């Protein structure tokens, strides 16, 4: 419920936080079911469906990538998030060939 309040509340969070909150929520759900995927699999499908339809945008990924709090706490670069950053950059930079 905390995730829904964060995303749908009047005070909108920084875009980068949305990625992190979603990941932490899924980790907490899995932990509460002691890692038994058969018990939380449908919940994850619902979360992923909402994520893909409403929140999975390049700007959110770029926000996470550029947020030092998350980026520097991670030892590896998430390829999907990096791709979203590059997509945003491509939208901002005019085509040099034309």
mmCIF file of N, CA and C in Angstrom, residues 13-22 60 63-64 67:
data_model
loop_
_atom_site.group_PDB
_atom_site.id
_atom_site.type_symbol
_atom_site.label_atom_id
_atom_site.label_comp_id
_atom_site.label_asym_id
_atom_site.label_seq_id
_atom_site.Cartn_x
_atom_site.Cartn_y
_atom_site.Cartn_z
ATOM 1 N N UNK A 13 7.025 11.632 -6.094
ATOM 2 C CA UNK A 13 8.434 11.391 -5.793
ATOM 3 C C UNK A 13 9.305 11.650 -7.015
ATOM 4 N N UNK A 14 10.580 11.819 -6.774
ATOM 5 C CA UNK A 14 11.556 11.914 -7.848
ATOM 6 C C UNK A 14 11.435 10.645 -8.687
ATOM 7 N N UNK A 15 11.523 10.772 -9.991
ATOM 8 C CA UNK A 15 11.325 9.624 -10.878
ATOM 9 C C UNK A 15 12.192 8.433 -10.516
ATOM 10 N N UNK A 16 13.417 8.686 -10.132
ATOM 11 C CA UNK A 16 14.330 7.591 -9.811
ATOM 12 C C UNK A 16 13.890 6.752 -8.635
ATOM 13 N N UNK A 17 13.144 7.327 -7.714
ATOM 14 C CA UNK A 17 12.699 6.580 -6.546
ATOM 15 C C UNK A 17 11.668 5.523 -6.900
ATOM 16 N N UNK A 18 10.930 5.731 -7.945
ATOM 17 C CA UNK A 18 9.874 4.789 -8.303
ATOM 18 C C UNK A 18 10.459 3.415 -8.629
ATOM 19 N N UNK A 19 11.564 3.367 -9.370
ATOM 20 C CA UNK A 19 12.225 2.094 -9.666
ATOM 21 C C UNK A 19 12.626 1.395 -8.375
ATOM 22 N N UNK A 20 13.279 2.120 -7.503
ATOM 23 C CA UNK A 20 13.791 1.538 -6.265
ATOM 24 C C UNK A 20 12.662 1.045 -5.370
ATOM 25 N N UNK A 21 11.600 1.818 -5.245
ATOM 26 C CA UNK A 21 10.471 1.441 -4.394
ATOM 27 C C UNK A 21 9.813 0.169 -4.915
ATOM 28 N N UNK A 22 9.667 0.072 -6.227
ATOM 29 C CA UNK A 22 9.066 -1.132 -6.807
ATOM 30 C C UNK A 22 9.912 -2.358 -6.494
ATOM 31 N N UNK A 60 11.785 7.468 -16.235
ATOM 32 C CA UNK A 60 11.913 6.862 -14.910
ATOM 33 C C UNK A 60 13.265 6.170 -14.775
ATOM 34 N N UNK A 63 15.990 8.704 -14.440
ATOM 35 C CA UNK A 63 15.957 9.278 -13.094
ATOM 36 C C UNK A 63 16.649 8.388 -12.086
ATOM 37 N N UNK A 64 16.427 7.073 -12.192
ATOM 38 C CA UNK A 64 17.096 6.141 -11.282
ATOM 39 C C UNK A 64 18.591 6.142 -11.537
ATOM 40 N N UNK A 67 20.322 9.147 -10.129
ATOM 41 C CA UNK A 67 20.176 9.358 -8.695
ATOM 42 C C UNK A 67 21.366 8.719 -7.982
#
